[in-house]
C-alpha positions as semicolon CSV with decimal commas, in nm:
position;residue;x (nm);y (nm);z (nm)
1;X;-18,169;0,728;15,024
2;X;-17,821;0,589;15,006
3;X;-17,444;0,689;15,060
4;X;-17,163;0,471;14,923
5;X;-16,816;0,544;14,949
6;X;-16,513;0,423;14,849
7;X;-16,197;0,559;14,980
8;X;-15,913;0,475;14,741
9;X;-15,606;0,471;14,980
10;X;-15,220;0,562;14,771
11;X;-15,015;0,343;14,614
12;X;-14,757;0,299;14,816
13;X;-14,965;0,194;15,130
14;X;-15,010;-0,122;14,930
15;X;-15,339;-0,130;15,078
16;X;-15,708;-0,253;14,957
17;X;-16,019;-0,003;14,896
18;X;-16,214;0,057;15,163
19;X;-16,577;0,042;15,115
20;X;-16,854;0,210;15,305
21;X;-17,153;0,099;15,135
22;X;-17,518;0,191;15,281
23;X;-17,413;0,337;15,572
24;X;-17,478;0,593;15,800
25;X;-17,167;0,741;15,893
26;X;-17,148;1,083;15,846
27;X;-16,742;1,094;15,911
28;X;-16,423;0,892;15,781
29;X;-16,074;0,902;15,840
30;X;-15,839;0,904;15,522
31;X;-15,453;0,914;15,490
32;X;-15,368;1,237;15,322
33;X;-15,331;1,134;14,897
34;X;-15,619;0,905;14,881
35;X;-15,931;0,910;14,619
36;X;-16,230;0,924;14,750
37;X;-16,530;0,805;14,496
38;X;-16,931;0,815;14,612
39;X;-17,264;0,720;14,400
40;X;-17,535;0,845;14,661
41;X;-17,867;0,725;14,561
42;X;-18,210;0,988;14,547
43;X;-18,539;0,865;14,584
44;X;-18,678;1,078;14,258
45;X;-18,504;1,110;13,959
46;X;-18,272;1,372;13,907
47;X;-18,222;1,680;13,673
48;X;-17,841;1,772;13,785
49;X;-17,613;1,804;14,092
50;X;-17,322;1,953;14,255
51;X;-17,084;1,971;14,595
52;X;-16,961;2,221;14,787
53;X;-16,640;2,064;14,929
54;X;-16,497;2,287;15,154
55;X;-16,745;2,506;15,021
56;X;-16,626;2,532;14,692
57;X;-16,844;2,426;14,433
58;X;-16,760;2,148;14,164
59;X;-17,071;1,989;13,900
60;X;-17,083;1,624;13,955
61;X;-17,273;1,361;13,724
62;X;-17,592;1,198;13,765
63;X;-17,787;0,945;13,587
64;X;-18,171;0,857;13,637
65;X;-18,154;0,892;14,068
66;X;-17,802;0,854;14,067
67;X;-17,531;1,104;14,172
68;X;-17,184;1,046;14,068
69;X;-16,829;1,219;14,211
70;X;-16,552;1,147;14,361
71;X;-16,209;1,402;14,488
72;X;-15,883;1,406;14,618
73;X;-15,805;1,419;14,974
74;X;-15,530;1,661;15,073
75;X;-15,664;1,847;15,416
76;X;-15,956;1,808;15,639
77;X;-16,221;1,785;15,377
78;X;-16,621;1,868;15,468
79;X;-16,869;1,712;15,147
80;X;-17,218;1,828;15,102
81;X;-17,395;1,703;14,815
82;X;-17,727;1,921;14,647
83;X;-17,965;1,795;14,374
84;X;-18,256;1,896;14,142
85;X;-18,525;1,717;14,040
86;X;-18,645;1,774;13,730
87;X;-18,964;2,033;13,853
88;X;-18,617;2,227;13,977
89;X;-18,721;2,077;14,344
90;X;-18,399;2,101;14,561
91;X;-18,273;1,874;14,878
92;X;-18,334;2,023;15,161
93;X;-18,069;2,055;15,419
94;X;-17,797;1,803;15,279
95;X;-17,602;1,568;15,452
96;X;-17,283;1,783;15,594
97;X;-16,975;1,465;15,541
98;X;-16,639;1,472;15,685
99;X;-16,292;1,346;15,583
100;X;-16,059;1,362;15,853
101;X;-15,699;1,315;15,813
102;X;-15,495;1,026;15,940
103;X;-15,130;1,104;16,017
104;X;-14,815;0,951;15,812
105;X;-14,616;0,892;16,102
106;X;-14,252;0,911;16,018
107;X;-14,021;0,576;16,059
108;X;-13,926;0,505;16,470
109;X;-13,539;0,370;16,489
110;X;-13,432;0,207;16,840
111;X;-13,098;0,170;16,923
112;X;-12,965;-0,125;17,062
113;X;-12,593;-0,100;17,026
114;X;-12,341;0,109;17,015
115;X;-12,400;0,291;17,332
116;X;-12,409;0,662;17,296
117;X;-12,022;0,718;17,332
118;X;-11,860;0,446;17,317
119;X;-11,441;0,313;17,300
120;X;-11,274;0,170;16,921
121;X;-11,102;-0,155;16,965
122;X;-10,787;-0,256;16,763
123;X;-11,051;-0,445;16,549
124;X;-11,175;-0,127;16,390
125;X;-11,499;-0,271;16,402
126;X;-11,875;-0,139;16,533
127;X;-12,161;-0,347;16,653
128;X;-12,413;-0,228;16,556
129;X;-12,804;-0,312;16,619
130;X;-13,174;-0,156;16,598
131;X;-13,549;-0,170;16,505
132;X;-13,643;0,040;16,272
133;X;-14,043;0,014;16,232
134;X;-14,279;0,235;16,000
135;X;-14,660;0,248;15,935
136;X;-14,663;0,183;15,587
137;X;-14,388;0,084;15,470
138;X;-13,976;0,125;15,462
139;X;-13,814;0,258;15,112
140;X;-13,413;0,327;15,291
141;X;-13,190;0,269;15,564
142;X;-12,886;0,439;15,586
143;X;-12,563;0,550;15,832
144;X;-12,388;0,906;15,770
145;X;-12,057;0,935;15,931
146;X;-11,744;1,122;15,949
147;X;-11,421;1,069;16,118
148;X;-11,286;1,399;16,319
149;X;-10,898;1,430;16,397
150;X;-10,930;1,659;16,741
151;X;-10,586;1,680;16,792
152;X;-10,565;1,882;16,414
153;X;-10,864;2,057;16,370
154;X;-10,972;1,798;16,095
155;X;-11,285;1,705;15,946
156;X;-11,399;1,440;15,684
157;X;-11,655;1,539;15,477
158;X;-11,995;1,322;15,559
159;X;-12,041;1,038;15,369
160;X;-12,310;0,694;15,378
161;X;-12,352;0,366;15,351
162;X;-12,699;0,202;15,316
163;X;-12,855;-0,105;15,450
164;X;-13,045;-0,135;15,127
165;X;-12,930;-0,522;15,127
166;X;-12,954;-0,600;15,463
167;X;-13,364;-0,565;15,532
168;X;-13,711;-0,616;15,261
169;X;-13,777;-0,304;15,077
170;X;-14,183;-0,208;15,144
171;X;-14,158;-0,384;15,491
172;X;-14,283;-0,222;15,800
173;X;-14,019;-0,364;15,987
174;X;-13,608;-0,418;15,944
175;X;-13,461;-0,546;16,238
176;X;-13,054;-0,483;16,166
177;X;-12,818;-0,636;16,329
178;X;-12,441;-0,578;16,146
179;X;-12,073;-0,538;16,239
180;X;-11,941;-0,214;16,059
181;X;-11,578;-0,273;15,956
182;X;-11,444;0,083;15,971
183;X;-11,034;-0,018;15,917
184;X;-11,072;0,165;15,572
185;X;-11,163;0,440;15,750
186;X;-10,777;0,517;15,794
187;X;-10,844;0,609;16,235
188;X;-10,548;0,675;16,376
189;X;-10,480;0,721;16,776
190;X;-10,676;0,966;16,916
191;X;-10,912;1,022;16,616
192;X;-11,349;0,998;16,669
193;X;-11,590;0,893;16,395
194;X;-11,957;1,060;16,435
195;X;-12,251;0,853;16,306
196;X;-12,612;0,886;16,298
197;X;-12,841;0,664;16,137
198;X;-13,203;0,776;15,923
199;X;-13,514;0,587;15,827
200;X;-13,655;0,709;15,503
201;X;-14,067;0,532;15,472
202;X;-14,171;0,429;15,111
203;X;-14,448;0,815;15,077
204;X;-14,443;0,936;14,715
205;X;-14,637;1,230;14,871
206;X;-14,420;1,365;15,095
207;X;-14,057;1,202;15,247
208;X;-14,024;1,117;15,540
209;X;-13,687;1,024;15,713
210;X;-13,582;1,020;16,070
211;X;-13,336;1,036;16,194
212;X;-13,116;0,931;16,562
213;X;-12,882;1,089;16,827
214;X;-12,552;1,112;16,745
215;X;-12,290;0,857;16,787
216;X;-11,914;0,893;16,915
217;X;-11,659;0,642;16,847
218;X;-11,307;0,755;16,967
219;X;-10,981;0,529;16,908
220;X;-10,770;0,610;17,224
221;X;-10,472;0,845;17,173
222;X;-10,111;0,717;17,361
223;X;-10,247;0,945;17,643
224;X;-10,578;0,784;17,688
225;X;-10,359;0,446;17,723
226;X;-10,099;0,544;17,974
227;X;-10,400;0,731;18,164
228;X;-10,529;0,391;18,222
229;X;-10,210;0,162;18,256
230;X;-10,160;0,474;18,530
231;X;-10,515;0,395;18,626
232;X;-10,491;-0,058;18,684
233;X;-10,158;0,048;18,823
234;X;-10,354;0,195;19,126
235;X;-10,602;-0,015;19,106
236;X;-10,382;-0,322;19,107
237;X;-10,171;-0,120;19,444
238;X;-10,524;-0,078;19,613
239;X;-10,578;-0,471;19,603
240;X;-10,255;-0,537;19,721
241;X;-10,275;-0,291;19,986
242;X;-10,628;-0,451;20,083
243;X;-10,474;-0,833;20,049
244;X;-10,222;-0,690;20,291
245;X;-10,446;-0,591;20,550
């Protein structure tokens, strides 16, 4: 005659318990890793009870006319609760309760700076500006990078550094504005730095990591500089011709 359910979300979500007390709903949306507790009330004192959860039978605790049970939620689940009174009469056509999985999405990364491909100047710095959002909180944000010398076919090992000091851990949103000094990487003329940004949520049950596309920063070679000078000279000559006309 009464169905009381309590959904206990995983610890990493920092969410409060959700109570469905005396409600008529039979379908619940639940995050994977949650614990479901329930107390059902019958109009008669009971002898025994069990539940069929995805067709698996599990005995339940009874006390007078109350049934108590719990289970861990790991996938879409159907639940039926059966009981016998002291005359060994069963309940007929028990209600089926459905528990539907809520997806814990991977972090979302939106990059404002830099462009996908860009030129590194003599300041040896890269301006980074990006936003990271997660539905239940972030545990880490970092960059992985590699320096490449196309002319010598030399690729340095992939390195990383974390932005752990640039955002509040377990917050749901991080706005990162950072001036990345690459002077100590030993980049020479014609070299490139390839990097990508990664973010990890704080799901302790299933690690979820998002990664951006690759960004390429190029330090001009001597040939590039001469070509640039020639282009500027050609443009200057065009301007002079226009002025003469």
